[in-house]
Each structure stands twice: as structure tokens, then as C-alpha cells.
């Protein structure tokens, strides 16, 4: 882990470069972890399956008002007091873009978590790519990896990240085109100013994509568990904020977190996007299950929404 003293003893650009190189070295191990996470989630779901045009039988469901009578399966309905409809599985491949924010703030890890936010984002992204590719979906990274139906999507994604890690510094720019009627999943801490985030979401939404925002935070960024004199460092620009009594900031910090959360949720709703929240001290399977169930249209019992984060910047361990 990069300590506060190490970050303060060198320019932030060099710190970020070192953290990025460290992350690249960890990619093979993160890929293995992602595969384990994907297997765990896959065992509890039916994959990214949904009703639609196709030849493969998927499931029976009860007849609903508005369903054409021609869809009723009379053989299945004969022994029941209900009418049943036979649904086929939707077989057309869909395009899902995945973006992993690997900016400086994502490299943060406190003593409360076993992984940095960036490492957890990579694990979740690779695990999601594994599940989607096994379901026959096209997976890509805007500007780095064209979406294709491939069985080794996670491996291809690792290679793309290693080659273009510098391009993943922040949220996707408007110039990175995403195909119309596709979906984009963004893994980030979303620490940019609210107005900047709103403009970025609106720009991507105008391209015709449906967005899903997985916010990843360290638990220390939620609870501000620091005591006494703490030198908080903004990982993005190196600015310092020295708090003589860090515990005295908690109430105001919490209020600003709540305000930021409400604003971001509003921006997401404005473009019809779905917000999720995950903490790095929780199991990666929790976040992946909620996201995967949502993408599959089965999220009602699993969805976890919300945004939380504000200022002052999260500090490194004192």
C-alpha cells in the first residue's frame, strides 16, 4: 500500500505512474479473482437471459392481461387453474461497453479495506465481462477494445487495460463514441464536481446508450474514521487540507456527502441511468450480483442504489 508519507514525498504524477504500474503487475491475479467472483455469481443466476425472439425455450409464466391468446400453452395450462405462456429466450447479441476509471483517486486504499478502489473496479469489470461473454454478448471498452462476441472477453480486456491504462484516467470523454442502443457500465468513485458529472452523463446519454453507474468507495471515505491532526491530500491535484481535529469534520462532511449523493442520484435519473454503490470492505460478489441481475432485468430483489461522497478529499492513512 502507498502510505501518506510516500505520496507526500514525491509529485502526484510520479505517484500515479507508480500506482498504475503496480496495478498492471497485478492484472493476472485480479483476472483470476474476477473469474472466481463470476463463477460464484453465475451459480446463483440464470445468466443474462430474457424473453424475446428466438427458438430456445426459456420459461413458463402466468398469462397476463394484454398477452395474445395465441401465446398460451394449453398443454401446460391443462392441469392448473392458471393459464401459462411459453416464453422463448431472446437470442440477439447485445453490446455492452465497460469503462474502468483508473484515475489517481481510485488508487486509494485505507486500513479498512483489503483492496484499492481501482483493484476492486478491475475485478468487477472483468467478472462482468466474463458473465456477459458467456451469455453471448458483445463486450468492449470505448476507445480501447471494439465490442465483439468472444469467449475470452476478460483476457482481452486485461490486455487492453495493460496497453492503454493511461487512457482510463477519469470518466469516458464525449469523443469516445458508444454505439446507439447499447449499454455502458462505468466503474468509478465519481469524485468529479457534480456539474461535470451531469454534463458527462448527458453527453453519453445523447449518444443513445443506457448507462449503469457502479460507484466504488473505500469505507473510510464514508465514515471519516480519522482522529487528531490529519493532512488530507487530494490525489488528483496534490492539494493539502490540514485538519487539527479530523473528528470535528464528521458532521459537516456527512452533510456534504448526503447532498452530493442526492445530486448525483438526480443526475442519473435525469438521463434514465441506474446508480449502484459498493464499498471495498464488502464482498465483490454482492456488487456483481446486483449489477448482473439488473442488466438481466431481474434486479428488483437485489438492486442497491445510491451515491455518496463529498469533500474534503479523502485522506491517506495518517
mmCIF file of C-alpha atoms in Angstrom:
data_model
loop_
_atom_site.group_PDB
_atom_site.id
_atom_site.type_symbol
_atom_site.label_atom_id
_atom_site.label_comp_id
_atom_site.label_asym_id
_atom_site.label_seq_id
_atom_site.Cartn_x
_atom_site.Cartn_y
_atom_site.Cartn_z
ATOM 1 C CA UNK A 1 0.000 0.000 0.000
ATOM 2 C CA UNK A 2 1.208 3.523 -0.784
ATOM 3 C CA UNK A 3 1.413 5.390 2.538
ATOM 4 C CA UNK A 4 0.658 9.055 3.127
ATOM 5 C CA UNK A 5 4.348 9.864 3.658
ATOM 6 C CA UNK A 6 5.260 8.224 0.368
ATOM 7 C CA UNK A 7 2.627 10.206 -1.518
ATOM 8 C CA UNK A 8 3.729 13.459 0.091
ATOM 9 C CA UNK A 9 7.397 12.893 -0.713
ATOM 10 C CA UNK A 10 7.008 12.840 -4.477
ATOM 11 C CA UNK A 11 4.950 14.617 -7.136
ATOM 12 C CA UNK A 12 1.463 13.214 -7.588
ATOM 13 C CA UNK A 13 2.190 12.406 -11.238
ATOM 14 C CA UNK A 14 5.012 10.099 -10.218
ATOM 15 C CA UNK A 15 2.854 8.546 -7.511
ATOM 16 C CA UNK A 16 0.117 7.847 -10.038
ATOM 17 C CA UNK A 17 2.584 6.384 -12.512
ATOM 18 C CA UNK A 18 3.935 4.046 -9.850
ATOM 19 C CA UNK A 19 0.436 3.043 -8.762
ATOM 20 C CA UNK A 20 -0.556 2.386 -12.375
ATOM 21 C CA UNK A 21 2.486 0.194 -12.967
ATOM 22 C CA UNK A 22 1.696 -1.683 -9.765
ATOM 23 C CA UNK A 23 -1.873 -2.202 -10.955
ATOM 24 C CA UNK A 24 -0.702 -3.547 -14.319
ATOM 25 C CA UNK A 25 1.540 -6.043 -12.500
ATOM 26 C CA UNK A 26 -1.468 -7.223 -10.502
ATOM 27 C CA UNK A 27 -3.733 -7.737 -13.533
ATOM 28 C CA UNK A 28 -3.128 -11.514 -13.849
ATOM 29 C CA UNK A 29 -4.030 -12.052 -10.182
ATOM 30 C CA UNK A 30 -7.043 -9.751 -10.493
ATOM 31 C CA UNK A 31 -8.185 -11.737 -13.532
ATOM 32 C CA UNK A 32 -8.081 -14.957 -11.519
ATOM 33 C CA UNK A 33 -10.059 -13.315 -8.721
ATOM 34 C CA UNK A 34 -12.580 -11.995 -11.239
ATOM 35 C CA UNK A 35 -13.130 -15.486 -12.628
ATOM 36 C CA UNK A 36 -13.827 -16.810 -9.131
ATOM 37 C CA UNK A 37 -16.278 -13.989 -8.487
ATOM 38 C CA UNK A 38 -18.003 -14.608 -11.832
ATOM 39 C CA UNK A 39 -18.359 -18.336 -11.120
ATOM 40 C CA UNK A 40 -19.909 -17.617 -7.733
ATOM 41 C CA UNK A 41 -22.467 -15.220 -9.185
ATOM 42 C CA UNK A 42 -23.209 -17.454 -12.183
ATOM 43 C CA UNK A 43 -24.142 -20.291 -9.855
ATOM 44 C CA UNK A 44 -26.868 -18.153 -8.340
ATOM 45 C CA UNK A 45 -28.368 -16.732 -11.515
ATOM 46 C CA UNK A 46 -29.568 -17.900 -14.906
ATOM 47 C CA UNK A 47 -27.254 -15.618 -16.809
ATOM 48 C CA UNK A 48 -28.273 -12.657 -18.927
ATOM 49 C CA UNK A 49 -31.433 -14.278 -20.240
ATOM 50 C CA UNK A 50 -34.642 -12.530 -21.203
ATOM 51 C CA UNK A 51 -37.756 -13.098 -23.256
ATOM 52 C CA UNK A 52 -37.743 -12.216 -26.929
ATOM 53 C CA UNK A 53 -37.495 -13.578 -30.462
ATOM 54 C CA UNK A 54 -35.705 -16.896 -30.655
ATOM 55 C CA UNK A 55 -36.160 -20.643 -30.883
ATOM 56 C CA UNK A 56 -34.852 -21.756 -27.476
ATOM 57 C CA UNK A 57 -37.401 -22.369 -24.712
ATOM 58 C CA UNK A 58 -36.735 -20.256 -21.637
ATOM 59 C CA UNK A 59 -39.576 -20.468 -19.123
ATOM 60 C CA UNK A 60 -43.275 -20.600 -18.431
ATOM 61 C CA UNK A 61 -45.000 -17.617 -16.864
ATOM 62 C CA UNK A 62 -48.599 -16.899 -15.949
ATOM 63 C CA UNK A 63 -50.823 -15.314 -18.575
ATOM 64 C CA UNK A 64 -51.228 -11.553 -18.127
ATOM 65 C CA UNK A 65 -53.850 -9.132 -19.399
ATOM 66 C CA UNK A 66 -52.802 -7.940 -22.832
ATOM 67 C CA UNK A 67 -50.987 -11.151 -23.832
ATOM 68 C CA UNK A 68 -52.207 -12.581 -27.160
ATOM 69 C CA UNK A 69 -54.205 -15.761 -26.606
ATOM 70 C CA UNK A 70 -52.035 -17.466 -29.227
ATOM 71 C CA UNK A 71 -49.159 -17.454 -26.715
ATOM 72 C CA UNK A 72 -50.999 -19.651 -24.217
ATOM 73 C CA UNK A 73 -49.511 -23.105 -23.791
ATOM 74 C CA UNK A 74 -52.695 -25.157 -23.402
ATOM 75 C CA UNK A 75 -50.878 -28.377 -22.526
ATOM 76 C CA UNK A 76 -49.068 -26.722 -19.589
ATOM 77 C CA UNK A 77 -52.248 -24.911 -18.532
ATOM 78 C CA UNK A 78 -54.496 -28.004 -18.659
ATOM 79 C CA UNK A 79 -53.544 -29.313 -15.227
ATOM 80 C CA UNK A 80 -53.697 -25.968 -13.462
ATOM 81 C CA UNK A 81 -56.193 -23.297 -12.510
ATOM 82 C CA UNK A 82 -53.958 -20.746 -14.221
ATOM 83 C CA UNK A 83 -53.125 -20.060 -17.847
ATOM 84 C CA UNK A 84 -49.439 -20.229 -18.773
ATOM 85 C CA UNK A 85 -47.443 -18.602 -21.554
ATOM 86 C CA UNK A 86 -44.402 -20.300 -23.044
ATOM 87 C CA UNK A 87 -41.541 -17.817 -23.438
ATOM 88 C CA UNK A 88 -38.546 -18.182 -25.697
ATOM 89 C CA UNK A 89 -35.129 -16.799 -24.898
ATOM 90 C CA UNK A 90 -34.014 -13.592 -26.549
ATOM 91 C CA UNK A 91 -31.079 -14.611 -28.748
ATOM 92 C CA UNK A 92 -29.838 -11.405 -30.363
ATOM 93 C CA UNK A 93 -26.402 -10.366 -29.070
ATOM 94 C CA UNK A 94 -26.314 -7.011 -27.342
ATOM 95 C CA UNK A 95 -23.415 -4.565 -26.987
ATOM 96 C CA UNK A 96 -22.193 -3.672 -23.513
ATOM 97 C CA UNK A 97 -19.398 -1.144 -23.104
ATOM 98 C CA UNK A 98 -17.376 -1.327 -19.880
ATOM 99 C CA UNK A 99 -15.346 1.588 -18.555
ATOM 100 C CA UNK A 100 -12.964 1.429 -15.594
ATOM 101 C CA UNK A 101 -11.902 4.739 -14.082
ATOM 102 C CA UNK A 102 -8.251 4.391 -13.099
ATOM 103 C CA UNK A 103 -7.626 7.992 -12.085
ATOM 104 C CA UNK A 104 -5.482 8.894 -9.079
ATOM 105 C CA UNK A 105 -8.337 8.913 -6.563
ATOM 106 C CA UNK A 106 -9.175 5.312 -7.492
ATOM 107 C CA UNK A 107 -5.777 4.172 -6.216
ATOM 108 C CA UNK A 108 -6.760 4.959 -2.634
ATOM 109 C CA UNK A 109 -6.977 2.204 -0.024
ATOM 110 C CA UNK A 110 -7.413 2.752 3.698
ATOM 111 C CA UNK A 111 -6.673 0.366 6.558
ATOM 112 C CA UNK A 112 -10.360 -0.649 6.456
ATOM 113 C CA UNK A 113 -10.159 -2.350 3.048
ATOM 114 C CA UNK A 114 -8.051 -5.117 1.529
ATOM 115 C CA UNK A 115 -8.053 -3.649 -1.991
ATOM 116 C CA UNK A 116 -7.798 -0.240 -3.562
ATOM 117 C CA UNK A 117 -10.833 1.094 -5.376
ATOM 118 C CA UNK A 118 -9.041 0.593 -8.689
ATOM 119 C CA UNK A 119 -8.302 -3.060 -7.956
ATOM 120 C CA UNK A 120 -11.903 -3.720 -6.985
ATOM 121 C CA UNK A 121 -13.137 -1.910 -10.111
ATOM 122 C CA UNK A 122 -10.933 -4.122 -12.300
ATOM 123 C CA UNK A 123 -12.163 -7.288 -10.583
ATOM 124 C CA UNK A 124 -15.811 -6.311 -11.017
ATOM 125 C CA UNK A 125 -15.325 -5.242 -14.633
ATOM 126 C CA UNK A 126 -13.514 -8.448 -15.602
ATOM 127 C CA UNK A 127 -16.065 -10.608 -13.781
ATOM 128 C CA UNK A 128 -18.920 -8.801 -15.526
ATOM 129 C CA UNK A 129 -17.176 -9.225 -18.890
ATOM 130 C CA UNK A 130 -16.868 -12.957 -18.172
ATOM 131 C CA UNK A 131 -20.582 -13.330 -17.419
ATOM 132 C CA UNK A 132 -21.634 -11.261 -20.425
ATOM 133 C CA UNK A 133 -19.333 -13.015 -22.892
ATOM 134 C CA UNK A 134 -20.502 -16.423 -21.722
ATOM 135 C CA UNK A 135 -24.053 -15.259 -22.421
ATOM 136 C CA UNK A 136 -23.046 -14.375 -25.987
ATOM 137 C CA UNK A 137 -22.984 -10.598 -25.568
ATOM 138 C CA UNK A 138 -20.578 -8.224 -27.269
ATOM 139 C CA UNK A 139 -18.245 -6.565 -24.758
ATOM 140 C CA UNK A 140 -15.889 -3.654 -25.403
ATOM 141 C CA UNK A 141 -14.058 -0.688 -23.872
ATOM 142 C CA UNK A 142 -14.695 2.712 -25.529
ATOM 143 C CA UNK A 143 -11.603 3.689 -27.491
ATOM 144 C CA UNK A 144 -9.576 0.656 -26.376
ATOM 145 C CA UNK A 145 -11.392 -2.536 -27.337
ATOM 146 C CA UNK A 146 -14.018 -2.948 -30.025
ATOM 147 C CA UNK A 147 -17.092 -4.867 -28.858
ATOM 148 C CA UNK A 148 -17.115 -8.432 -30.106
ATOM 149 C CA UNK A 149 -18.670 -11.717 -29.123
ATOM 150 C CA UNK A 150 -15.704 -13.585 -27.681
ATOM 151 C CA UNK A 151 -15.335 -16.321 -25.109
ATOM 152 C CA UNK A 152 -12.173 -14.771 -23.656
ATOM 153 C CA UNK A 153 -13.513 -11.238 -23.188
ATOM 154 C CA UNK A 154 -11.920 -10.831 -19.752
ATOM 155 C CA UNK A 155 -8.486 -11.846 -21.044
ATOM 156 C CA UNK A 156 -8.813 -9.474 -23.991
ATOM 157 C CA UNK A 157 -9.862 -6.739 -21.574
ATOM 158 C CA UNK A 158 -6.781 -7.308 -19.401
ATOM 159 C CA UNK A 159 -4.584 -6.885 -22.465
ATOM 160 C CA UNK A 160 -6.431 -3.705 -23.471
ATOM 161 C CA UNK A 161 -6.081 -2.245 -19.965
ATOM 162 C CA UNK A 162 -2.356 -3.022 -19.853
ATOM 163 C CA UNK A 163 -1.828 -1.332 -23.227
ATOM 164 C CA UNK A 164 -3.977 1.735 -22.618
ATOM 165 C CA UNK A 165 -4.055 2.262 -18.868
ATOM 166 C CA UNK A 166 -3.262 5.950 -19.290
ATOM 167 C CA UNK A 167 -6.420 6.438 -21.371
ATOM 168 C CA UNK A 168 -8.552 5.263 -18.449
ATOM 169 C CA UNK A 169 -7.683 8.303 -16.352
ATOM 170 C CA UNK A 170 -11.144 9.539 -15.400
ATOM 171 C CA UNK A 171 -14.557 9.088 -16.977
ATOM 172 C CA UNK A 172 -15.030 8.410 -20.710
ATOM 173 C CA UNK A 173 -14.778 11.541 -22.810
ATOM 174 C CA UNK A 174 -17.542 12.562 -25.180
ATOM 175 C CA UNK A 175 -15.252 11.832 -28.119
ATOM 176 C CA UNK A 176 -15.255 8.135 -27.238
ATOM 177 C CA UNK A 177 -18.266 7.045 -29.229
ATOM 178 C CA UNK A 178 -20.507 4.310 -27.952
ATOM 179 C CA UNK A 179 -22.970 2.627 -30.271
ATOM 180 C CA UNK A 180 -26.606 3.592 -30.195
ATOM 181 C CA UNK A 181 -28.968 1.285 -28.271
ATOM 182 C CA UNK A 182 -26.004 -0.224 -26.411
ATOM 183 C CA UNK A 183 -25.340 -0.212 -22.679
ATOM 184 C CA UNK A 184 -22.385 1.273 -20.856
ATOM 185 C CA UNK A 185 -21.287 0.255 -17.362
ATOM 186 C CA UNK A 186 -18.938 2.700 -15.624
ATOM 187 C CA UNK A 187 -16.889 1.685 -12.584
ATOM 188 C CA UNK A 188 -15.670 4.794 -10.745
ATOM 189 C CA UNK A 189 -15.730 6.698 -7.472
ATOM 190 C CA UNK A 190 -17.363 9.626 -9.322
ATOM 191 C CA UNK A 191 -15.452 12.253 -7.363
ATOM 192 C CA UNK A 192 -15.656 14.894 -10.060
ATOM 193 C CA UNK A 193 -17.726 18.051 -9.416
ATOM 194 C CA UNK A 194 -21.452 17.465 -9.711
ATOM 195 C CA UNK A 195 -21.873 19.770 -12.704
ATOM 196 C CA UNK A 196 -19.085 17.994 -14.570
ATOM 197 C CA UNK A 197 -20.639 14.593 -13.898
ATOM 198 C CA UNK A 198 -24.071 15.775 -15.035
ATOM 199 C CA UNK A 199 -22.631 17.100 -18.304
ATOM 200 C CA UNK A 200 -20.690 13.876 -18.931
ATOM 201 C CA UNK A 201 -23.725 11.666 -18.286
ATOM 202 C CA UNK A 202 -25.919 13.795 -20.542
ATOM 203 C CA UNK A 203 -23.360 13.694 -23.351
ATOM 204 C CA UNK A 204 -23.076 9.903 -23.235
ATOM 205 C CA UNK A 205 -26.848 9.515 -22.953
ATOM 206 C CA UNK A 206 -27.350 11.629 -26.084
ATOM 207 C CA UNK A 207 -25.364 9.030 -27.997
ATOM 208 C CA UNK A 208 -28.258 6.654 -27.337
ATOM 209 C CA UNK A 209 -26.681 4.416 -24.694
ATOM 210 C CA UNK A 210 -28.251 3.165 -21.476
ATOM 211 C CA UNK A 211 -25.939 3.715 -18.543
ATOM 212 C CA UNK A 212 -25.220 1.898 -15.293
ATOM 213 C CA UNK A 213 -23.005 3.623 -12.736
ATOM 214 C CA UNK A 214 -21.201 1.447 -10.197
ATOM 215 C CA UNK A 215 -19.769 3.779 -7.594
ATOM 216 C CA UNK A 216 -16.892 2.254 -5.638
ATOM 217 C CA UNK A 217 -15.854 3.828 -2.356
ATOM 218 C CA UNK A 218 -13.449 2.955 0.405
ATOM 219 C CA UNK A 219 -15.261 2.671 3.770
ATOM 220 C CA UNK A 220 -13.030 5.410 5.171
ATOM 221 C CA UNK A 221 -14.448 7.782 2.574
ATOM 222 C CA UNK A 222 -17.868 7.198 4.112
ATOM 223 C CA UNK A 223 -17.077 7.266 7.829
ATOM 224 C CA UNK A 224 -14.051 9.593 8.012
ATOM 225 C CA UNK A 225 -12.570 7.461 10.819
ATOM 226 C CA UNK A 226 -9.583 9.722 11.475
ATOM 227 C CA UNK A 227 -8.642 11.313 14.791
ATOM 228 C CA UNK A 228 -6.432 14.249 15.681
ATOM 229 C CA UNK A 229 -4.233 16.130 13.242
ATOM 230 C CA UNK A 230 -4.527 14.728 9.729
ATOM 231 C CA UNK A 231 -3.075 16.009 6.472
ATOM 232 C CA UNK A 232 -5.659 15.194 3.794
ATOM 233 C CA UNK A 233 -4.251 15.061 0.259
ATOM 234 C CA UNK A 234 -6.250 15.454 -2.940
ATOM 235 C CA UNK A 235 -4.946 12.585 -5.073
ATOM 236 C CA UNK A 236 -5.878 14.377 -8.295
ATOM 237 C CA UNK A 237 -4.051 17.669 -7.829
ATOM 238 C CA UNK A 238 -1.869 17.210 -4.727
ATOM 239 C CA UNK A 239 -3.608 19.943 -2.708
ATOM 240 C CA UNK A 240 -3.472 19.603 1.079
ATOM 241 C CA UNK A 241 -6.039 20.217 3.771
ATOM 242 C CA UNK A 242 -4.663 20.020 7.315
ATOM 243 C CA UNK A 243 -7.281 19.249 9.955
ATOM 244 C CA UNK A 244 -6.147 19.814 13.528
ATOM 245 C CA UNK A 245 -9.027 17.664 14.813
ATOM 246 C CA UNK A 246 -10.249 15.438 11.999
ATOM 247 C CA UNK A 247 -13.121 14.096 14.108
ATOM 248 C CA UNK A 248 -14.653 17.580 14.238
ATOM 249 C CA UNK A 249 -15.239 17.434 10.473
ATOM 250 C CA UNK A 250 -17.545 14.400 10.519
ATOM 251 C CA UNK A 251 -20.902 16.135 10.865
ATOM 252 C CA UNK A 252 -20.253 18.684 8.127
ATOM 253 C CA UNK A 253 -18.594 16.022 5.992
ATOM 254 C CA UNK A 254 -21.616 13.747 6.373
ATOM 255 C CA UNK A 255 -23.991 16.525 5.367
ATOM 256 C CA UNK A 256 -21.987 17.283 2.266
ATOM 257 C CA UNK A 257 -21.882 13.582 1.424
ATOM 258 C CA UNK A 258 -25.662 13.408 1.633
ATOM 259 C CA UNK A 259 -26.062 16.459 -0.597
ATOM 260 C CA UNK A 260 -23.666 15.067 -3.155
ATOM 261 C CA UNK A 261 -25.464 11.731 -3.075
ATOM 262 C CA UNK A 262 -28.825 13.367 -3.747
ATOM 263 C CA UNK A 263 -27.472 15.461 -6.605
ATOM 264 C CA UNK A 264 -25.815 12.515 -8.322
ATOM 265 C CA UNK A 265 -28.918 10.367 -7.972
ATOM 266 C CA UNK A 266 -30.906 13.168 -9.568
ATOM 267 C CA UNK A 267 -28.447 13.452 -12.461
ATOM 268 C CA UNK A 268 -28.661 9.697 -13.038
ATOM 269 C CA UNK A 269 -32.465 9.764 -13.042
ATOM 270 C CA UNK A 270 -32.463 12.709 -15.434
ATOM 271 C CA UNK A 271 -30.934 10.564 -18.174
ATOM 272 C CA UNK A 272 -32.645 7.315 -17.179
ATOM 273 C CA UNK A 273 -29.474 5.705 -15.837
ATOM 274 C CA UNK A 274 -29.061 3.282 -12.943
ATOM 275 C CA UNK A 275 -26.814 4.120 -9.954
ATOM 276 C CA UNK A 276 -25.209 1.485 -7.724
ATOM 277 C CA UNK A 277 -22.948 1.758 -4.709
ATOM 278 C CA UNK A 278 -20.255 -0.641 -3.498
ATOM 279 C CA UNK A 279 -17.749 -0.424 -0.654
ATOM 280 C CA UNK A 280 -14.385 -2.112 -0.895
ATOM 281 C CA UNK A 281 -14.749 -3.771 2.501
ATOM 282 C CA UNK A 282 -17.730 -5.742 1.165
ATOM 283 C CA UNK A 283 -17.594 -8.873 -0.987
ATOM 284 C CA UNK A 284 -17.216 -8.230 -4.706
ATOM 285 C CA UNK A 285 -19.947 -10.807 -5.363
ATOM 286 C CA UNK A 286 -22.533 -8.509 -3.758
ATOM 287 C CA UNK A 287 -21.932 -5.712 -6.245
ATOM 288 C CA UNK A 288 -21.637 -8.032 -9.229
ATOM 289 C CA UNK A 289 -24.851 -9.864 -8.367
ATOM 290 C CA UNK A 290 -26.834 -6.625 -8.046
ATOM 291 C CA UNK A 291 -25.445 -5.283 -11.323
ATOM 292 C CA UNK A 292 -25.820 -8.534 -13.243
ATOM 293 C CA UNK A 293 -29.387 -9.056 -12.054
ATOM 294 C CA UNK A 294 -30.211 -5.509 -13.108
ATOM 295 C CA UNK A 295 -28.734 -5.996 -16.566
ATOM 296 C CA UNK A 296 -30.731 -9.217 -16.824
ATOM 297 C CA UNK A 297 -33.947 -7.446 -15.886
ATOM 298 C CA UNK A 298 -34.231 -9.383 -12.610
ATOM 299 C CA UNK A 299 -32.920 -6.806 -10.194
ATOM 300 C CA UNK A 300 -35.982 -5.989 -8.093
ATOM 301 C CA UNK A 301 -34.873 -8.051 -5.125
ATOM 302 C CA UNK A 302 -31.214 -7.176 -5.435
ATOM 303 C CA UNK A 303 -30.868 -3.592 -6.601
ATOM 304 C CA UNK A 304 -28.666 -1.348 -4.467
ATOM 305 C CA UNK A 305 -28.866 2.314 -5.444
ATOM 306 C CA UNK A 306 -27.232 5.422 -4.152
ATOM 307 C CA UNK A 307 -24.357 7.818 -4.384
ATOM 308 C CA UNK A 308 -22.348 9.152 -1.521
ATOM 309 C CA UNK A 309 -19.208 11.261 -1.417
ATOM 310 C CA UNK A 310 -18.240 14.818 -0.831
ATOM 311 C CA UNK A 311 -15.436 16.984 0.373
ATOM 312 C CA UNK A 312 -12.901 17.483 1.836
ATOM 313 C CA UNK A 313 -10.897 14.964 -0.194
ATOM 314 C CA UNK A 314 -10.460 11.524 1.293
ATOM 315 C CA UNK A 315 -7.212 11.345 3.222
ATOM 316 C CA UNK A 316 -4.492 8.765 3.125
ATOM 317 C CA UNK A 317 -3.855 6.829 6.297
ATOM 318 C CA UNK A 318 -2.244 9.217 8.781
#
